[in-house]
Coordinates of C-alpha atoms and ligand atoms in Angstrom, one line a residue:
M11 CA -28.3 -51.7 -52.9
A12 CA -25.4 -53.0 -54.9
L13 CA -27.9 -55.0 -56.8
F14 CA -30.0 -52.0 -57.5
I15 CA -27.0 -50.0 -58.8
A16 CA -26.0 -53.1 -61.0
F17 CA -29.6 -53.0 -62.4
L18 CA -29.4 -49.2 -63.0
A19 CA -26.0 -49.7 -64.8
L20 CA -27.4 -52.4 -67.0
A21 CA -30.9 -51.1 -67.7
P22 CA -30.3 -48.8 -70.6
F23 CA -28.6 -51.8 -72.6
A24 CA -31.3 -54.1 -71.7
L25 CA -34.6 -52.2 -71.9
S26 CA -36.4 -50.6 -74.8
E27 CA -36.5 -46.9 -75.3
F28 CA -39.9 -46.8 -73.7
Y29 CA -38.8 -48.5 -70.5
V30 CA -35.7 -46.3 -70.3
T31 CA -38.0 -43.2 -70.6
L32 CA -40.1 -44.7 -67.9
M33 CA -37.2 -45.1 -65.7
N34 CA -36.1 -41.5 -66.2
Y35 CA -39.5 -40.5 -64.9
I36 CA -39.0 -42.7 -62.0
G37 CA -35.6 -40.9 -61.2
L38 CA -37.2 -37.5 -61.7
A39 CA -39.9 -38.5 -59.3
T40 CA -37.6 -40.1 -56.8
L41 CA -35.8 -36.8 -56.6
V42 CA -39.0 -35.0 -55.5
T43 CA -40.1 -37.9 -53.2
L44 CA -36.8 -38.1 -51.4
G45 CA -37.2 -34.4 -50.4
L46 CA -40.7 -35.3 -49.1
V47 CA -39.4 -38.4 -47.2
L48 CA -37.0 -36.0 -45.3
L49 CA -39.6 -33.1 -45.0
T50 CA -42.7 -35.1 -44.2
G51 CA -41.6 -38.7 -43.2
V52 CA -38.7 -37.7 -41.1
A53 CA -39.3 -34.2 -39.9
G54 CA -43.0 -34.3 -39.9
L55 CA -43.8 -31.3 -42.0
M56 CA -46.4 -32.2 -44.4
S57 CA -46.2 -30.6 -47.8
F58 CA -48.5 -30.8 -50.8
G59 CA -46.5 -28.1 -52.6
Q60 CA -43.3 -29.7 -53.8
Q61 CA -44.5 -29.6 -57.4
V62 CA -44.1 -25.8 -57.3
F63 CA -40.4 -26.0 -56.7
V64 CA -40.1 -28.5 -59.5
G65 CA -41.7 -25.8 -61.6
F66 CA -39.5 -23.2 -60.4
G67 CA -36.4 -25.5 -61.6
A68 CA -38.2 -26.1 -65.0
Y69 CA -39.3 -22.7 -65.9
A70 CA -36.2 -20.9 -64.8
T71 CA -34.1 -23.0 -67.0
A72 CA -36.6 -23.0 -69.9
V73 CA -37.0 -19.1 -69.9
L74 CA -33.2 -18.7 -69.6
T75 CA -32.3 -21.2 -72.3
I76 CA -35.1 -20.5 -74.9
Q77 CA -35.5 -16.8 -74.6
Y78 CA -31.9 -15.8 -73.6
G79 CA -30.0 -18.5 -75.3
A80 CA -28.1 -19.3 -72.0
S81 CA -26.4 -22.5 -71.1
P82 CA -28.5 -25.0 -69.3
W83 CA -26.0 -25.0 -66.5
L84 CA -26.8 -21.3 -66.0
G85 CA -30.5 -22.4 -66.0
L86 CA -29.7 -24.8 -63.3
G87 CA -27.8 -22.3 -61.1
A88 CA -30.6 -19.7 -61.6
G89 CA -33.3 -22.5 -60.9
L90 CA -31.6 -23.5 -57.6
A91 CA -30.9 -19.9 -56.7
F92 CA -34.6 -18.7 -57.3
T93 CA -35.9 -21.9 -55.5
A94 CA -33.6 -21.3 -52.4
A95 CA -35.0 -17.8 -52.1
A96 CA -38.5 -18.8 -52.5
A97 CA -38.3 -21.6 -50.4
L98 CA -36.6 -19.6 -47.5
G99 CA -39.3 -16.9 -48.0
L100 CA -42.1 -19.5 -47.8
G101 CA -40.4 -21.5 -45.1
L102 CA -39.9 -18.6 -42.8
I103 CA -43.7 -18.0 -42.9
T104 CA -44.9 -21.6 -43.0
V105 CA -42.5 -23.9 -41.3
R106 CA -43.3 -22.5 -37.9
L107 CA -47.0 -23.3 -38.3
S108 CA -48.2 -26.3 -36.4
G109 CA -50.8 -29.0 -37.0
H110 CA -52.8 -28.7 -40.0
Y111 CA -52.1 -25.1 -41.0
L112 CA -48.8 -26.1 -42.6
P113 CA -50.3 -28.6 -45.2
I114 CA -53.1 -26.1 -45.9
S115 CA -50.6 -23.4 -46.7
T116 CA -48.8 -25.6 -49.0
I117 CA -52.0 -26.3 -50.8
A118 CA -52.6 -22.6 -51.0
W119 CA -49.2 -21.8 -52.5
G120 CA -49.7 -24.9 -54.8
L121 CA -52.8 -23.3 -56.3
A122 CA -51.5 -19.9 -56.3
F123 CA -48.2 -20.9 -58.3
Y124 CA -50.2 -23.3 -60.7
F125 CA -52.3 -20.2 -61.7
A126 CA -49.4 -17.9 -61.9
F127 CA -47.5 -20.4 -64.2
G128 CA -50.7 -20.6 -66.4
N129 CA -51.3 -16.8 -66.4
L130 CA -47.9 -15.3 -67.0
D131 CA -47.1 -14.3 -70.6
F132 CA -43.4 -14.7 -70.4
L133 CA -44.0 -18.5 -69.2
G134 CA -46.2 -19.1 -72.2
R135 CA -49.3 -19.3 -70.2
Y136 CA -51.2 -22.7 -70.3
D137 CA -49.5 -23.6 -73.6
G138 CA -46.2 -23.5 -71.8
L139 CA -42.8 -23.3 -73.3
Q140 CA -41.4 -25.3 -76.2
G141 CA -38.0 -26.1 -77.5
V142 CA -35.9 -26.3 -74.2
P143 CA -32.5 -27.4 -75.7
A144 CA -30.8 -30.8 -74.6
I145 CA -28.0 -30.6 -72.0
S146 CA -24.4 -30.9 -73.3
L147 CA -21.9 -32.9 -71.3
F148 CA -18.3 -33.3 -72.2
G149 CA -19.4 -32.7 -75.9
W150 CA -22.1 -35.1 -75.7
K151 CA -25.7 -33.8 -76.3
L152 CA -28.1 -35.7 -74.1
E153 CA -30.9 -35.9 -76.8
S154 CA -32.8 -39.2 -76.4
G155 CA -34.2 -40.8 -73.3
R156 CA -31.0 -43.0 -73.2
G157 CA -28.9 -39.7 -73.3
S158 CA -30.8 -38.2 -70.3
Y159 CA -30.8 -41.5 -68.4
A160 CA -27.3 -41.4 -67.1
L161 CA -27.4 -37.9 -65.8
I162 CA -30.9 -38.3 -64.2
W163 CA -29.8 -41.3 -62.3
V164 CA -26.5 -40.2 -61.3
A165 CA -28.1 -37.1 -59.8
T166 CA -30.7 -39.5 -58.0
L167 CA -28.2 -41.8 -56.7
A168 CA -26.0 -39.0 -55.4
A169 CA -29.1 -37.4 -53.6
L170 CA -30.1 -40.7 -52.1
L171 CA -26.6 -41.2 -50.8
A172 CA -26.4 -37.6 -49.4
A173 CA -29.8 -38.2 -47.7
H174 CA -28.6 -41.6 -46.3
N175 CA -25.6 -40.0 -45.0
L176 CA -27.4 -37.0 -43.6
L177 CA -29.8 -39.3 -41.5
D178 CA -26.7 -41.1 -40.1
S179 CA -25.0 -38.0 -38.5
R180 CA -25.2 -35.6 -35.7
S181 CA -27.6 -33.4 -37.7
G182 CA -29.6 -36.5 -38.7
R183 CA -30.3 -37.5 -35.3
A184 CA -31.6 -33.9 -34.5
I185 CA -33.7 -34.0 -37.6
R186 CA -35.3 -37.2 -36.4
T187 CA -36.5 -35.5 -33.2
L188 CA -38.4 -32.8 -35.1
R189 CA -41.6 -34.8 -35.7
F190 CA -42.4 -35.7 -32.1
R191 CA -39.6 -34.7 -29.7
A192 CA -38.7 -31.1 -30.6
T193 CA -39.0 -29.9 -27.0
M194 CA -36.6 -32.5 -25.9
A195 CA -34.1 -31.6 -28.7
E196 CA -34.2 -28.0 -27.7
S197 CA -33.2 -29.0 -24.2
F198 CA -30.1 -30.5 -25.6
G199 CA -29.2 -27.4 -27.8
V200 CA -30.8 -28.2 -31.0
D201 CA -32.1 -25.1 -32.9
T202 CA -35.2 -26.9 -34.1
A203 CA -36.7 -23.9 -36.1
R204 CA -33.5 -23.5 -37.9
L205 CA -33.3 -27.1 -38.7
K206 CA -36.8 -27.5 -39.9
L207 CA -36.0 -24.5 -42.3
I208 CA -32.9 -26.4 -43.6
V209 CA -34.8 -29.6 -44.2
F210 CA -37.4 -27.7 -46.1
L211 CA -34.7 -25.9 -48.3
Y212 CA -33.1 -29.2 -49.1
A213 CA -36.5 -30.6 -50.1
A214 CA -37.2 -27.7 -52.3
L215 CA -33.7 -28.0 -53.9
L216 CA -34.2 -31.5 -54.7
A217 CA -37.5 -30.7 -56.4
S218 CA -35.9 -27.8 -58.4
L219 CA -33.2 -30.2 -59.6
S220 CA -35.8 -32.7 -60.8
G221 CA -37.4 -29.7 -62.5
W222 CA -34.4 -28.8 -64.3
L223 CA -33.6 -32.4 -65.4
Y224 CA -37.3 -32.7 -66.5
A225 CA -37.2 -29.6 -68.6
H226 CA -34.2 -30.7 -70.6
F227 CA -35.2 -34.3 -70.8
L228 CA -38.7 -33.5 -72.2
H229 CA -37.7 -30.2 -74.1
F230 CA -41.0 -28.8 -73.0
V231 CA -42.5 -27.1 -69.9
S232 CA -46.2 -26.5 -69.3
P233 CA -48.3 -25.8 -66.1
G234 CA -50.1 -29.1 -66.1
A235 CA -47.0 -30.8 -64.6
F236 CA -47.0 -28.5 -61.6
N237 CA -50.7 -28.8 -60.6
V238 CA -51.8 -29.5 -57.1
N239 CA -52.9 -33.1 -57.9
I240 CA -49.1 -33.9 -59.0
G241 CA -48.1 -32.6 -55.5
I242 CA -50.4 -35.2 -54.1
E243 CA -49.2 -37.8 -56.2
Y244 CA -45.6 -37.0 -54.9
L245 CA -47.0 -37.4 -51.3
F246 CA -48.6 -40.7 -52.4
M247 CA -45.3 -41.9 -53.6
A248 CA -43.6 -41.0 -50.2
V249 CA -46.3 -42.7 -48.1
V250 CA -46.4 -45.9 -50.4
G251 CA -42.6 -46.3 -50.1
G252 CA -42.5 -45.6 -46.4
A253 CA -42.3 -42.0 -45.6
S254 CA -39.5 -42.1 -43.0
Q255 CA -37.0 -44.2 -45.1
V256 CA -34.6 -42.9 -47.7
W257 CA -35.0 -46.0 -50.1
G258 CA -38.7 -45.8 -49.7
A259 CA -38.5 -43.0 -52.1
V260 CA -37.2 -45.2 -54.8
I261 CA -39.8 -47.8 -54.1
G262 CA -42.8 -45.4 -53.9
A263 CA -41.7 -43.5 -57.1
S264 CA -41.1 -46.6 -59.1
L265 CA -44.2 -48.4 -58.1
L266 CA -46.5 -45.3 -58.6
T267 CA -45.1 -44.4 -62.0
L268 CA -45.2 -47.9 -63.1
L269 CA -48.6 -48.3 -62.0
K270 CA -49.8 -45.2 -63.3
E271 CA -48.4 -46.0 -66.8
W272 CA -49.9 -49.5 -66.8
L273 CA -53.3 -48.2 -65.5
K274 CA -53.4 -45.6 -68.3
D275 CA -52.9 -48.2 -70.7
I276 CA -55.3 -50.8 -69.3
L277 CA -58.1 -49.0 -67.7
P278 CA -59.6 -47.1 -70.8
R279 CA -59.7 -50.4 -72.6
F280 CA -61.7 -51.8 -69.5
F281 CA -64.2 -48.9 -69.5
E282 CA -64.2 -48.6 -73.4
Q283 CA -63.7 -45.0 -73.2
S284 CA -60.9 -42.7 -72.2
G285 CA -60.5 -40.7 -69.0
N286 CA -58.5 -40.2 -65.7
Y287 CA -59.4 -43.6 -64.3
E288 CA -56.0 -44.1 -62.7
A289 CA -56.7 -41.3 -60.2
I290 CA -59.7 -43.5 -59.0
V291 CA -57.7 -46.5 -58.7
F292 CA -54.9 -44.7 -57.0
G293 CA -57.3 -43.4 -54.6
L294 CA -58.4 -46.9 -53.6
L295 CA -55.1 -48.2 -53.5
M296 CA -54.0 -45.5 -51.0
L297 CA -57.1 -46.3 -48.9
S298 CA -56.1 -50.0 -48.6
L299 CA -52.4 -49.4 -48.2
L300 CA -53.0 -47.0 -45.3
H301 CA -55.4 -49.5 -43.7
R302 CA -53.2 -52.4 -44.1
A303 CA -49.4 -51.1 -43.9
R304 CA -49.6 -47.7 -42.6
D305 CA -45.8 -47.3 -42.6
G306 CA -45.6 -48.0 -46.5
L307 CA -43.9 -50.9 -48.2
M308 CA -40.3 -50.2 -47.2
P309 CA -40.5 -51.7 -43.6
V310 CA -42.4 -54.7 -45.2
L311 CA -39.4 -55.3 -47.6
A312 CA -36.9 -54.7 -44.8
R313 CA -38.5 -57.4 -42.7
L314 CA -38.2 -59.8 -45.5
G315 CA -34.6 -58.9 -45.8
R316 CA -33.9 -59.0 -42.0
A317 CA -32.3 -62.3 -42.1
H318 CA -29.5 -60.8 -44.2
R319 CA -29.0 -57.8 -42.1
R320 CA -25.5 -57.3 -40.7
I321 CA -24.9 -56.9 -37.0
P322 CA -23.9 -53.2 -36.4
A323 CA -20.2 -53.1 -35.7
K324 CA -19.1 -52.2 -32.2
V325 CA -18.4 -48.4 -31.8
A326 CA -14.8 -47.8 -32.8
T327 CA -12.6 -46.3 -30.2
A328 CA -11.8 -42.7 -30.8
N329 CA -10.3 -39.8 -28.9
P330 CA -12.4 -38.7 -25.9
L331 CA -14.4 -35.6 -26.3
P332 CA -13.0 -32.6 -24.3
R333 CA -14.7 -32.1 -21.1
R334 CA -16.2 -28.9 -19.6
P335 CA -14.3 -27.5 -16.7
G336 CA -16.5 -28.1 -13.6
P337 CA -17.2 -25.2 -11.1
P338 CA -15.4 -25.4 -7.8
A339 CA -17.3 -27.4 -5.1
G340 CA -19.4 -24.9 -2.9
E341 CA -19.6 -22.3 -5.6
P342 CA -23.3 -20.9 -5.8
L343 CA -24.8 -22.9 -8.7
L344 CA -28.5 -22.5 -9.2
A345 CA -30.7 -20.0 -7.3
L346 CA -34.4 -19.6 -7.6
A347 CA -35.9 -16.4 -6.0
G348 CA -39.6 -15.8 -5.9
V349 CA -40.4 -18.1 -8.9
Q350 CA -44.0 -18.3 -9.8
K351 CA -45.8 -20.3 -12.5
N352 CA -49.5 -20.2 -13.1
F353 CA -51.5 -22.5 -15.5
G354 CA -54.7 -20.6 -15.9
G355 CA -56.2 -20.4 -12.4
L356 CA -53.7 -23.0 -10.9
A357 CA -50.5 -21.8 -9.3
A358 CA -48.3 -24.8 -9.9
V359 CA -45.1 -23.0 -8.4
R360 CA -45.7 -20.2 -5.7
A361 CA -43.1 -17.7 -4.7
L362 CA -40.5 -20.5 -4.8
S363 CA -37.1 -19.8 -3.5
F364 CA -34.1 -22.0 -2.9
E365 CA -30.4 -22.3 -3.6
M366 CA -27.9 -25.0 -4.4
R367 CA -24.2 -25.1 -4.4
G368 CA -21.8 -26.9 -6.6
G369 CA -20.7 -30.6 -6.1
A370 CA -24.0 -31.5 -4.2
I371 CA -27.0 -33.5 -4.6
L372 CA -30.1 -31.7 -3.8
G373 CA -33.5 -33.7 -3.5
L374 CA -36.5 -31.9 -4.5
I375 CA -39.6 -33.9 -3.1
G376 CA -43.3 -33.6 -2.5
P377 CA -46.5 -35.2 -3.2
N378 CA -47.8 -35.7 -6.6
G379 CA -48.9 -32.4 -8.3
A380 CA -46.6 -30.5 -6.0
G381 CA -44.9 -28.7 -8.8
K382 CA -41.5 -30.5 -9.0
S383 CA -41.5 -31.1 -12.7
T384 CA -42.7 -27.5 -13.3
V385 CA -39.7 -26.5 -11.5
F386 CA -37.6 -28.6 -13.9
N387 CA -39.2 -27.0 -16.9
L388 CA -38.6 -23.5 -15.4
V389 CA -35.1 -24.1 -14.8
T390 CA -34.4 -25.6 -18.2
G391 CA -36.4 -23.0 -20.3
V392 CA -39.1 -25.4 -21.4
L393 CA -41.4 -23.1 -19.5
R394 CA -41.2 -19.5 -18.7
A395 CA -41.7 -18.2 -15.2
G396 CA -44.6 -15.6 -14.5
A397 CA -42.4 -13.9 -11.9
G398 CA -39.2 -14.3 -10.0
E399 CA -35.5 -14.9 -11.0
V400 CA -33.6 -18.0 -11.9
R401 CA -29.9 -17.6 -11.7
F402 CA -27.2 -20.2 -12.9
R403 CA -23.7 -19.4 -11.7
G404 CA -24.7 -15.9 -10.9
A405 CA -26.3 -15.0 -14.3
R406 CA -30.0 -14.8 -15.0
I407 CA -31.3 -17.5 -17.2
D408 CA -35.0 -17.2 -16.8
A409 CA -35.4 -15.5 -20.2
L410 CA -33.2 -17.7 -22.2
P411 CA -34.5 -20.3 -24.7
A412 CA -34.0 -24.0 -23.7
R413 CA -31.1 -24.4 -26.1
R414 CA -29.2 -21.5 -24.7
I415 CA -29.6 -22.9 -21.2
A416 CA -28.3 -26.3 -22.4
R417 CA -25.2 -24.6 -23.6
L418 CA -24.4 -23.4 -20.1
G419 CA -24.1 -27.0 -18.9
I420 CA -27.5 -27.9 -17.6
A421 CA -28.8 -31.4 -18.7
R422 CA -32.1 -33.1 -17.8
T423 CA -34.2 -36.2 -17.9
F424 CA -37.9 -36.0 -18.4
Q425 CA -40.5 -37.7 -16.0
H426 CA -42.4 -38.8 -19.2
V427 CA -39.8 -40.6 -21.2
N428 CA -38.9 -38.5 -24.1
L429 CA -37.0 -40.6 -26.4
V430 CA -37.0 -41.2 -30.2
G431 CA -38.4 -44.7 -30.0
G432 CA -37.3 -45.7 -33.5
M433 CA -33.6 -44.7 -32.8
S434 CA -31.1 -47.0 -31.3
V435 CA -30.2 -46.5 -27.6
L436 CA -26.8 -45.4 -28.8
E437 CA -28.3 -42.7 -31.2
N438 CA -30.7 -41.5 -28.5
V439 CA -27.8 -41.0 -26.1
A440 CA -25.5 -39.4 -28.7
L441 CA -28.2 -36.8 -29.2
G442 CA -27.3 -35.6 -25.7
A443 CA -23.9 -34.8 -26.9
H444 CA -25.3 -32.6 -29.7
L445 CA -23.6 -29.4 -28.5
R446 CA -20.2 -31.2 -28.1
G447 CA -20.0 -31.6 -32.0
A448 CA -20.2 -29.0 -34.6
K449 CA -20.6 -30.5 -38.1
G450 CA -23.5 -29.4 -40.0
T451 CA -25.8 -30.9 -42.5
L452 CA -23.7 -30.3 -45.6
Q453 CA -20.7 -32.0 -44.0
A454 CA -22.8 -35.0 -43.0
M455 CA -24.0 -35.4 -46.5
L456 CA -20.5 -35.3 -47.7
R457 CA -19.3 -37.6 -44.9
L458 CA -16.8 -35.0 -43.6
D459 CA -18.0 -35.5 -40.1
R460 CA -16.6 -39.0 -39.6
E461 CA -13.9 -38.3 -37.1
E462 CA -16.2 -36.1 -35.0
E463 CA -18.9 -38.6 -35.4
R464 CA -16.7 -41.5 -34.1
R465 CA -15.9 -39.4 -31.0
L466 CA -19.7 -38.5 -30.4
L467 CA -20.7 -42.2 -30.8
H468 CA -17.8 -43.3 -28.6
E469 CA -18.8 -41.0 -25.9
A470 CA -22.3 -42.2 -26.2
A471 CA -21.4 -45.8 -25.9
R472 CA -19.5 -44.9 -22.8
Q473 CA -22.4 -43.4 -21.0
V474 CA -24.6 -46.4 -22.1
E475 CA -22.2 -48.6 -20.5
R476 CA -22.1 -46.4 -17.5
V477 CA -25.8 -46.8 -16.8
G478 CA -25.5 -50.5 -17.4
L479 CA -27.3 -50.9 -20.7
A480 CA -24.2 -52.0 -22.9
A481 CA -26.1 -55.1 -23.9
H482 CA -28.8 -53.0 -25.3
V483 CA -26.8 -50.4 -27.1
Q484 CA -28.1 -51.1 -30.7
E485 CA -31.7 -51.9 -29.8
A486 CA -34.4 -49.5 -30.6
A487 CA -35.1 -47.4 -27.5
A488 CA -38.9 -48.1 -27.8
S489 CA -38.1 -51.9 -27.3
L490 CA -36.6 -51.3 -23.8
A491 CA -38.7 -51.6 -20.6
L492 CA -39.8 -48.4 -19.1
G493 CA -37.2 -48.5 -16.3
Q494 CA -34.5 -49.1 -18.8
Q495 CA -35.8 -46.1 -21.0
R496 CA -35.3 -43.9 -17.9
L497 CA -31.7 -45.1 -17.7
V498 CA -31.2 -44.1 -21.4
E499 CA -32.5 -40.6 -20.4
V500 CA -29.9 -40.5 -17.7
A501 CA -27.2 -41.5 -20.2
R502 CA -28.2 -38.9 -22.7
A503 CA -28.1 -36.3 -20.1
L504 CA -24.7 -37.4 -19.2
A505 CA -23.5 -37.4 -22.8
A506 CA -23.9 -33.5 -22.5
D507 CA -21.2 -33.4 -20.0
P508 CA -23.2 -31.2 -17.7
V509 CA -22.3 -29.2 -14.7
L510 CA -25.8 -29.5 -13.3
L511 CA -28.0 -32.6 -13.8
L512 CA -31.6 -32.6 -13.3
L513 CA -33.2 -36.0 -12.8
D514 CA -36.9 -36.4 -12.8
E515 CA -37.8 -39.6 -11.0
P516 CA -35.0 -41.6 -12.6
A517 CA -35.6 -44.7 -10.3
A518 CA -39.2 -45.1 -11.1
G519 CA -39.8 -48.6 -12.6
L520 CA -36.2 -49.9 -11.7
R521 CA -35.6 -53.0 -9.8
F522 CA -33.9 -53.0 -6.5
Q523 CA -30.5 -53.8 -7.8
E524 CA -30.8 -51.4 -10.7
K525 CA -31.7 -48.7 -8.1
Q526 CA -28.5 -49.4 -6.3
A527 CA -26.5 -49.4 -9.3
L528 CA -28.0 -45.9 -10.1
A529 CA -27.4 -44.5 -6.7
A530 CA -23.7 -45.7 -6.9
L531 CA -23.5 -43.9 -10.2
L532 CA -25.1 -40.7 -8.8
Q533 CA -22.5 -40.8 -5.9
R534 CA -19.8 -41.2 -8.3
L535 CA -21.0 -38.2 -10.4
R536 CA -21.1 -36.1 -7.3
A537 CA -17.4 -37.1 -6.4
E538 CA -16.4 -36.1 -9.9
G539 CA -17.9 -32.6 -9.3
T540 CA -21.3 -32.8 -11.2
S541 CA -24.1 -31.4 -9.1
I542 CA -27.5 -33.0 -9.2
L543 CA -31.1 -31.8 -8.5
L544 CA -33.1 -35.0 -8.0
V545 CA -36.8 -35.7 -7.9
E546 CA -37.6 -39.0 -6.7
H547 CA -40.5 -40.7 -4.7
D548 CA -38.5 -43.5 -3.5
M549 CA -37.7 -42.2 0.0
D550 CA -35.1 -45.0 0.8
F551 CA -33.3 -44.0 -2.5
V552 CA -33.5 -40.2 -1.8
M553 CA -32.6 -40.3 2.0
G554 CA -29.5 -42.3 1.5
L555 CA -28.1 -40.2 -1.4
V556 CA -28.9 -36.5 -1.1
D557 CA -27.0 -33.8 0.8
R558 CA -29.8 -31.6 1.5
L559 CA -33.6 -31.6 0.6
V560 CA -36.3 -29.1 -0.4
V561 CA -40.0 -30.2 0.0
M562 CA -42.8 -28.8 -2.0
D563 CA -46.5 -29.1 -1.5
F564 CA -49.1 -27.3 -3.6
G565 CA -46.4 -25.2 -5.4
E566 CA -44.9 -24.0 -2.1
K567 CA -41.7 -24.8 -0.5
I568 CA -42.8 -26.2 3.1
A569 CA -39.3 -27.3 4.4
E570 CA -35.6 -27.4 3.6
G571 CA -32.7 -29.0 5.3
L572 CA -30.9 -32.3 6.0
P573 CA -32.3 -35.6 5.4
R574 CA -32.9 -36.4 9.1
E575 CA -34.3 -32.9 9.7
I576 CA -36.8 -33.4 6.9
Q577 CA -37.8 -36.9 8.2
A578 CA -38.6 -35.5 11.5
N579 CA -40.5 -32.3 10.2
P580 CA -44.1 -32.4 11.2
L581 CA -45.2 -30.4 8.3
V582 CA -43.5 -32.8 5.8
I583 CA -45.1 -35.9 7.4
E584 CA -48.6 -34.1 7.4
A585 CA -48.1 -33.3 3.6
Y586 CA -47.1 -37.0 2.8
L587 CA -49.7 -38.5 5.0
G588 CA -52.2 -36.2 3.3
G589 CA -51.0 -37.4 -0.1
I590 CA -51.5 -41.0 1.0
E591 CA -55.0 -40.4 2.1
Ligands
LIG687 P1 -45.1 -32.8 -9.7 O1 -44.0 -33.1 -10.7 O2 -44.6 -32.4 -8.5 O3 -46.0 -34.2 -9.5 P2 -46.0 -31.0 -11.7 O4 -45.1 -30.0 -11.7 O5 -46.0 -31.9 -12.8 O6 -46.1 -31.6 -10.3 O7 -47.4 -30.4 -11.7 C1 -47.9 -29.2 -10.8 C2 -49.4 -28.9 -11.2 O8 -49.4 -28.3 -12.2 C3 -50.2 -30.1 -11.3 O9 -51.5 -29.8 -10.8 C4 -50.4 -30.3 -12.9 O10 -51.6 -30.8 -13.0 C5 -50.3 -28.8 -13.2 N1 -49.5 -28.7 -14.5 C6 -48.4 -29.1 -14.8 N2 -48.0 -28.8 -16.0 C7 -49.0 -28.3 -16.6 C8 -49.5 -27.8 -17.9 N3 -48.6 -27.7 -18.9 N4 -50.7 -27.2 -18.2 C9 -51.4 -27.1 -17.2 N5 -51.3 -27.6 -15.8 C10 -50.2 -28.2 -15.6
LIG688 MG1 -43.5 -34.6 -11.8

């Protein structure tokens, strides 16, 4: 990093004008690619249409400065404003699209705007606009390649730093769930639709900024630079560098820009006639890269540098976060009445009613497929009931989205472990405390979130320690054994400071001693006033722990009562023996 900045500082003095110009192109491409790293690599939203936003930035300033004699800075403001409006419009329509619909729609707008740029008279049609003036900065005119160099790279470095800061924050953790874990994130209060839109907006603004710099550096704008194939090149850059890593943007943009220049030079000699041969070589290179190093070059480089990596410091102590006042013990907490959920022809939950009071552990048991996890999903808003009511502390919650239910103080674990595998245990757990922080993406980029961040991470570290995983706090969640990953889930739920904790088979895969430690923890939580709804198959574990039990079979409640009553209940014995057969 320091080496890279030193190189950037020395480059204009050491390199020829040709290479300085090339460095400028690399900086411009890095800005766009960085947006794609956030959008596609991290948030999982694939876009082939970033060149359109570059075009907005370039054309806005070209039109204003050439035709109206406006200042380039006004051009920048107008370009960013126009891009923001357009990106919000496009984003609202497309970001919610799932699967391949999003990439296809980005191609569609890429084509549409390419032809719009080429056919509009006031944009100079396919000839484009000539004579974009140079930018003046502190009385300097940034005329030559060297003149633009500093501005381009200061902007690029600032963007890289801001993106790096963003990913290392409360919002960044939430953004990193968007690709595969959005449902989980909603259960901890993250507004994933809004967050996707924000990332989309950032990526578009970075592209627009690149377009503004481009126009004033080249003094010329034409539609060819904003064609769909350019959008594909940006995506290549992101993938080559390592689409989920901020610094991958620099690597990808550098490598492909240099390679393109070099191939343009060498290939026509080789084929003894001119043509776009570099496109062919690019395609083949992409194929072999995806075959060999699917995550791009950045992870490969990171592995080489691993020996020098510093061990992350221990989480600094911080003021503890405020706690939610708990409900008085015995207060009606959760009540289901006539709850029904069908999946097609299958009634997974039928006319289910039960109640639980504050300060208790209620066991929800039943054979596999009885509908227990479905009950969790109905209570937490992951699924919507077909009929019936769910009340929490007297108020109906069955129509609320998951993130609103999370706000009320309900936290859960997932039966199928739902962690962000590449994030550390600490970060995964900190995600549970999402609603206990408030700093947004902009504050994160500017590092105005450090005090809050320390408190969130401190809280996360405390919960990790509580479930006995302190030794693993900085390890990637995916590297833990499955039983330990379940404990990470428990810690994450605890980080939310819940009134009601829903645990779906937390002891599965744990060793005997780990189970005992977990049981002791749950008892301590109950003593502190946290109520727990527990699904678990290990009957020794359940019977020694719970205050009361509800037994389900085929979606229905077949029994309810104290552990010893349930153990003697013939219906329950029958259901379980049936399950064993
Ligand atoms: P349990 O947690 O008690 O083992 P589940 O609640 O997971 O049971 O499942 C209850 C029934 O509903 C099962 O037959 C399961 O196959 C079915 N089921 C659960 N989720 C879905 C879903 N999303 N779509 C279709 N069927 C489902
Ligand atoms: Mg289940």
